XYZ file of N, CA and C in Angstrom:
450
model
N -6.459 -54.076 97.627
C -7.272 -55.205 98.013
C -8.710 -55.007 97.543
N -9.276 -53.858 97.839
C -10.657 -53.591 97.442
C -10.750 -53.388 95.934
N -9.695 -52.826 95.313
C -9.702 -52.648 93.858
C -9.695 -53.989 93.136
N -9.005 -54.955 93.705
C -8.987 -56.290 93.129
C -10.391 -56.892 93.149
N -11.094 -56.708 94.253
C -12.465 -57.216 94.363
C -13.392 -56.503 93.379
N -13.225 -55.197 93.227
C -14.037 -54.439 92.269
C -13.757 -54.907 90.841
N -12.489 -55.209 90.550
C -12.134 -55.719 89.224
C -12.853 -57.024 88.927
N -12.855 -57.956 89.886
C -13.492 -59.259 89.652
C -15.005 -59.123 89.552
N -15.583 -58.193 90.292
C -17.033 -57.957 90.175
C -17.353 -57.385 88.801
N -16.516 -56.474 88.284
C -16.707 -55.928 86.951
C -16.610 -57.033 85.889
N -15.629 -57.910 86.044
C -15.499 -59.040 85.108
C -16.720 -59.946 85.170
N -17.244 -60.160 86.366
C -18.434 -60.994 86.513
C -19.646 -60.340 85.849
N -19.785 -59.027 85.986
C -20.902 -58.334 85.346
C -20.802 -58.405 83.819
N -19.596 -58.254 83.292
C -19.399 -58.404 81.844
C -19.750 -59.825 81.424
N -19.337 -60.786 82.232
C -19.638 -62.180 81.919
C -21.136 -62.454 81.979
N -21.844 -61.829 82.919
C -23.304 -61.953 82.963
C -23.918 -61.471 81.654
N -23.434 -60.351 81.160
C -23.935 -59.829 79.894
C -23.685 -60.790 78.744
N -22.485 -61.368 78.707
C -22.162 -62.328 77.649
C -23.032 -63.581 77.749
N -23.232 -64.064 78.962
C -24.098 -65.235 79.152
C -25.524 -64.944 78.711
N -26.023 -63.772 79.049
C -27.397 -63.417 78.678
C -27.550 -63.325 77.163
N -26.574 -62.735 76.491
C -26.652 -62.591 75.040
C -26.640 -63.948 74.358
N -25.731 -64.831 74.764
C -25.635 -66.145 74.133
C -26.864 -66.990 74.454
N -27.346 -66.910 75.681
C -28.551 -67.662 76.040
C -29.758 -67.166 75.245
N -29.875 -65.863 75.048
C -30.975 -65.305 74.279
C -30.903 -65.772 72.818
N -29.692 -65.784 72.248
C -29.528 -66.257 70.874
C -29.899 -67.733 70.762
N -29.490 -68.531 71.737
C -29.869 -69.951 71.734
C -31.375 -70.127 71.850
N -31.994 -69.316 72.664
C -33.446 -69.371 72.816
C -34.148 -69.019 71.511
N -33.671 -67.986 70.833
C -34.257 -67.611 69.538
C -34.062 -68.709 68.498
N -32.878 -69.319 68.465
C -32.632 -70.391 67.510
C -33.499 -71.608 67.808
N -33.708 -71.912 69.070
C -34.569 -73.035 69.439
C -36.020 -72.744 69.068
N -36.469 -71.520 69.324
C -37.824 -71.135 68.923
C -37.986 -71.191 67.411
N -36.968 -70.826 66.693
C -37.002 -70.887 65.236
C -37.066 -72.337 64.765
N -36.362 -73.208 65.454
C -36.321 -74.619 65.071
C -37.682 -75.290 65.226
N -38.437 -74.902 66.232
C -39.752 -75.518 66.461
C -40.878 -74.659 65.895
N -40.548 -73.739 65.017
C -41.518 -72.896 64.303
C -42.377 -72.034 65.208
N -41.825 -71.549 66.283
C -42.553 -70.625 67.135
C -42.144 -69.183 66.889
N -41.171 -68.983 66.003
C -40.705 -67.634 65.702
C -40.464 -67.522 64.202
N -40.796 -66.381 63.668
C -40.578 -66.087 62.262
C -39.078 -65.951 61.993
N -38.576 -66.455 60.860
C -37.136 -66.341 60.579
C -36.642 -64.896 60.535
N -37.469 -63.983 60.020
C -37.056 -62.578 59.961
C -36.911 -61.990 61.364
N -37.849 -62.317 62.215
C -37.811 -61.804 63.585
C -36.639 -62.417 64.350
N -36.440 -63.721 64.170
C -35.359 -64.407 64.884
C -33.990 -63.864 64.482
N -33.771 -63.714 63.183
C -32.459 -63.212 62.751
C -32.264 -61.755 63.158
N -33.326 -60.968 63.120
C -33.198 -59.576 63.565
C -32.876 -59.503 65.050
N -33.527 -60.346 65.847
C -33.265 -60.351 67.290
C -31.849 -60.819 67.608
N -31.384 -61.822 66.907
C -30.029 -62.337 67.160
C -28.981 -61.353 66.659
N -29.170 -60.827 65.450
C -28.184 -59.907 64.869
C -28.055 -58.614 65.655
N -29.110 -58.224 66.356
C -29.064 -57.006 67.162
C -28.040 -57.128 68.293
N -27.796 -58.334 68.778
C -26.938 -58.525 69.948
C -25.555 -59.084 69.618
N -25.254 -59.272 68.340
C -23.957 -59.850 67.986
C -22.807 -58.872 68.235
N -22.931 -57.645 67.758
C -21.848 -56.667 67.982
C -21.649 -56.336 69.461
N -22.709 -56.157 70.263
C -22.450 -55.957 71.698
C -21.725 -57.143 72.347
N -22.019 -58.352 71.881
C -21.302 -59.520 72.411
C -19.825 -59.438 72.059
N -19.521 -59.087 70.816
C -18.122 -58.981 70.392
C -17.393 -57.901 71.190
N -18.060 -56.776 71.412
C -17.430 -55.672 72.156
C -17.193 -56.078 73.616
N -18.184 -56.715 74.240
C -18.012 -57.143 75.634
C -16.888 -58.166 75.765
N -16.787 -59.095 74.816
C -15.711 -60.083 74.859
C -14.355 -59.407 74.685
N -14.273 -58.426 73.794
C -13.012 -57.709 73.595
C -12.640 -56.901 74.838
N -13.627 -56.274 75.475
C -13.367 -55.505 76.698
C -12.880 -56.428 77.812
N -13.504 -57.586 77.935
C -13.078 -58.544 78.953
C -11.637 -58.993 78.709
N -11.312 -59.318 77.469
C -9.943 -59.727 77.150
C -8.951 -58.592 77.408
N -9.331 -57.381 77.051
C -8.452 -56.238 77.274
C -8.245 -55.969 78.761
N -9.306 -56.086 79.549
C -9.164 -55.917 81.006
C -8.225 -56.961 81.599
N -8.371 -58.195 81.166
C -7.499 -59.251 81.676
C -6.048 -59.023 81.258
N -5.846 -58.518 80.048
C -4.493 -58.238 79.571
C -3.856 -57.083 80.341
N -4.602 -56.002 80.507
C -4.039 -54.807 81.146
C -3.791 -54.986 82.637
N -4.519 -55.898 83.271
C -4.318 -56.109 84.707
C -3.338 -57.238 85.003
N -2.822 -57.867 83.979
C -1.774 -58.872 84.181
C -2.275 -60.251 84.557
N -3.500 -60.560 84.271
C -4.026 -61.907 84.509
C -3.816 -62.719 83.228
N -2.573 -63.193 83.062
C -2.132 -63.753 81.792
C -2.838 -65.054 81.452
N -3.026 -65.914 82.415
C -3.646 -67.218 82.125
C -5.093 -67.035 81.693
N -5.828 -66.200 82.400
C -7.206 -65.935 82.005
C -7.263 -65.216 80.662
N -6.302 -64.337 80.411
C -6.251 -63.677 79.108
C -6.015 -64.698 78.007
N -5.111 -65.635 78.251
C -4.842 -66.666 77.241
C -6.040 -67.593 77.035
N -6.879 -67.732 78.050
C -8.111 -68.504 77.878
C -9.174 -67.712 77.109
N -9.166 -66.398 77.243
C -10.196 -65.560 76.614
C -9.835 -65.136 75.198
N -8.567 -65.076 74.873
C -8.162 -64.520 73.582
C -8.569 -65.393 72.383
N -8.640 -66.715 72.463
C -9.093 -67.451 71.272
C -10.508 -67.091 70.837
N -11.411 -66.924 71.787
C -12.776 -66.547 71.435
C -12.818 -65.121 70.887
N -11.992 -64.250 71.432
C -11.917 -62.883 70.914
C -11.370 -62.874 69.487
N -10.366 -63.672 69.231
C -9.813 -63.768 67.871
C -10.827 -64.382 66.908
N -11.604 -65.352 67.382
C -12.651 -65.948 66.561
C -13.696 -64.894 66.204
N -14.087 -64.073 67.173
C -15.033 -62.997 66.897
C -14.451 -61.998 65.892
N -13.183 -61.661 66.054
C -12.536 -60.728 65.129
C -12.479 -61.316 63.722
N -12.187 -62.612 63.622
C -12.140 -63.273 62.319
C -13.515 -63.246 61.648
N -14.561 -63.544 62.411
C -15.912 -63.504 61.848
C -16.267 -62.095 61.384
N -15.903 -61.096 62.154
C -16.222 -59.716 61.799
C -15.463 -59.280 60.553
N -14.195 -59.621 60.457
C -13.382 -59.229 59.305
C -13.889 -59.904 58.031
N -14.283 -61.157 58.124
C -14.803 -61.894 56.964
C -16.265 -61.576 56.656
N -16.883 -60.738 57.483
C -18.293 -60.367 57.350
C -19.216 -61.583 57.447
N -18.865 -62.511 58.332
C -19.672 -63.705 58.555
C -20.313 -63.691 59.932
N -20.352 -62.548 60.576
C -20.835 -62.485 61.951
C -22.347 -62.398 62.049
N -23.026 -61.940 61.002
C -24.477 -61.820 61.038
C -25.138 -63.071 60.466
N -26.313 -63.380 60.969
C -27.067 -64.525 60.478
C -27.934 -64.054 59.307
N -27.847 -64.770 58.194
C -28.620 -64.425 57.008
C -29.986 -65.094 57.075
N -31.024 -64.332 56.725
C -32.397 -64.858 56.793
C -32.590 -66.006 55.813
N -31.943 -65.914 54.651
C -32.166 -66.941 53.633
C -31.443 -68.250 53.940
N -30.421 -68.198 54.789
C -29.659 -69.410 55.103
C -29.782 -69.830 56.557
N -30.748 -69.270 57.260
C -30.834 -69.532 58.693
C -31.161 -70.992 58.977
N -32.017 -71.618 58.183
C -32.372 -73.011 58.429
C -31.257 -73.956 58.012
N -30.475 -73.563 57.020
C -29.370 -74.411 56.564
C -28.258 -74.472 57.622
N -28.044 -73.348 58.320
C -26.956 -73.265 59.296
C -27.448 -73.331 60.741
N -28.663 -73.769 60.951
C -29.256 -73.736 62.286
C -28.488 -74.600 63.288
N -28.203 -75.839 62.922
C -27.494 -76.735 63.854
C -26.076 -76.254 64.128
N -25.408 -75.745 63.102
C -24.048 -75.228 63.292
C -24.049 -74.013 64.206
N -25.002 -73.097 63.987
C -25.091 -71.916 64.845
C -25.403 -72.291 66.289
N -26.274 -73.271 66.475
C -26.590 -73.696 67.839
C -25.382 -74.327 68.513
N -24.612 -75.132 67.787
C -23.417 -75.759 68.368
C -22.384 -74.707 68.749
N -22.191 -73.714 67.891
C -21.230 -72.653 68.195
C -21.632 -71.875 69.431
N -22.903 -71.595 69.539
C -23.374 -70.851 70.699
C -23.348 -71.699 71.967
N -23.535 -72.994 71.839
C -23.407 -73.875 73.016
C -21.950 -73.917 73.500
N -21.019 -73.920 72.566
C -19.601 -73.881 72.945
C -19.288 -72.555 73.636
N -19.808 -71.456 73.087
C -19.612 -70.147 73.730
C -20.228 -70.140 75.124
N -21.402 -70.725 75.249
C -22.052 -70.778 76.557
C -21.193 -71.555 77.553
N -20.591 -72.647 77.101
C -19.690 -73.412 77.967
C -18.469 -72.606 78.387
N -17.881 -71.886 77.445
C -16.711 -71.057 77.761
C -17.084 -69.973 78.759
N -18.224 -69.330 78.541
C -18.650 -68.270 79.458
C -19.012 -68.834 80.832
N -19.507 -70.052 80.887
C -19.794 -70.670 82.185
C -18.502 -70.997 82.931
N -17.477 -71.389 82.213
C -16.171 -71.623 82.852
C -15.643 -70.316 83.445
N -15.732 -69.231 82.674
C -15.306 -67.932 83.194
C -16.169 -67.499 84.368
N -17.467 -67.780 84.313
C -18.354 -67.454 85.424
C -17.891 -68.138 86.701
N -17.539 -69.419 86.594
C -17.064 -70.170 87.751
C -15.760 -69.574 88.293
N -14.853 -69.236 87.402
C -13.579 -68.658 87.826
C -13.796 -67.310 88.508
N -14.662 -66.483 87.931
C -14.896 -65.151 88.508
C -15.583 -65.243 89.864
N -16.528 -66.158 90.009
C -17.179 -66.344 91.310
C -16.149 -66.790 92.349
N -15.277 -67.702 91.975
C -14.235 -68.156 92.892
C -13.311 -67.002 93.283
N -12.926 -66.190 92.307
C -12.022 -65.072 92.602
C -12.692 -64.023 93.484
N -13.989 -63.802 93.286
C -14.708 -62.859 94.157
C -14.769 -63.409 95.578
N -15.039 -64.696 95.718
C -15.052 -65.310 97.056
C -13.697 -65.224 97.723
N -12.643 -65.492 96.966
C -11.293 -65.392 97.528
C -10.963 -63.945 97.895
N -11.430 -63.011 97.083
C -11.188 -61.600 97.389
C -11.921 -61.141 98.636
N -13.141 -61.622 98.824
C -13.896 -61.268 100.029
C -13.232 -61.859 101.266
N -12.790 -63.115 101.160
C -12.084 -63.729 102.301
C -10.790 -62.988 102.616
N -10.057 -62.603 101.584
C -8.807 -61.868 101.809
C -9.087 -60.491 102.402
N -10.192 -59.892 102.007
C -10.550 -58.581 102.541
C -10.879 -58.666 104.027
N -11.569 -59.716 104.434
C -11.912 -59.873 105.842
C -10.712 -60.296 106.688
N -9.741 -60.945 106.085
C -8.556 -61.357 106.829
C -7.482 -60.278 106.872
N -7.652 -59.207 106.116
C -6.615 -58.179 106.049
C -6.569 -57.380 107.346
N -5.457 -56.723 107.549
C -5.263 -55.911 108.744
C -6.052 -54.610 108.671
N -6.360 -54.153 107.460
C -7.037 -52.867 107.291
C -8.479 -52.917 107.775
N -9.116 -54.031 107.624
C -10.532 -54.131 107.973
C -10.701 -55.285 108.950
N -10.487 -55.011 110.215
C -10.645 -56.026 111.239
C -11.939 -55.714 111.998
N -12.983 -56.404 111.658
C -14.310 -56.132 112.213
C -14.360 -56.467 113.706
N -13.727 -57.552 114.095
C -13.807 -57.994 115.493
C -13.188 -56.985 116.455
N -12.027 -56.443 116.092
C -11.360 -55.543 117.022
C -12.088 -54.188 117.119
N -12.646 -53.717 116.015
C -13.327 -52.438 116.060
C -14.720 -52.571 116.691
N -15.308 -53.741 116.612
C -16.647 -53.933 117.162
C -16.625 -54.046 118.687
N -15.620 -54.714 119.214
C -15.565 -54.934 120.657
C -14.752 -53.877 121.389
N -14.292 -52.873 120.708
C -13.506 -51.818 121.326
C -14.438 -50.790 121.968
N -14.226 -50.489 123.199
C -15.067 -49.505 123.908
C -14.246 -48.323 124.328
């Protein structure tokens, strides 16, 4: 029971990391669009966080697979496969010379990723709430009986 709750908290923490990375990339792209950031600095800042994002997404998918959460795994695996495809084709990094040409496409892709990660965030929050309720209703941890026992 408690391990299940720890698992969902771990998934939520991984999801927080993914949300932060994608939000930061969107922020850099928006700053680049309104000329508040140099293209070299923007691409360096975004490219620094691309591989950690891919690794966190793969870890999340692997955790869901190994723990038998098949539906959530099937929801997470398309994005993981997309990341793997980009990495294999060597298209995962943003090029400084083509950053303005692909700016709108990169922003749309990251907005879609942000939406997917927000859906997972909602699911993980719900599962943590359900786990906490199940923990309090379990026979192992009955607060009322141990508190009023003299």
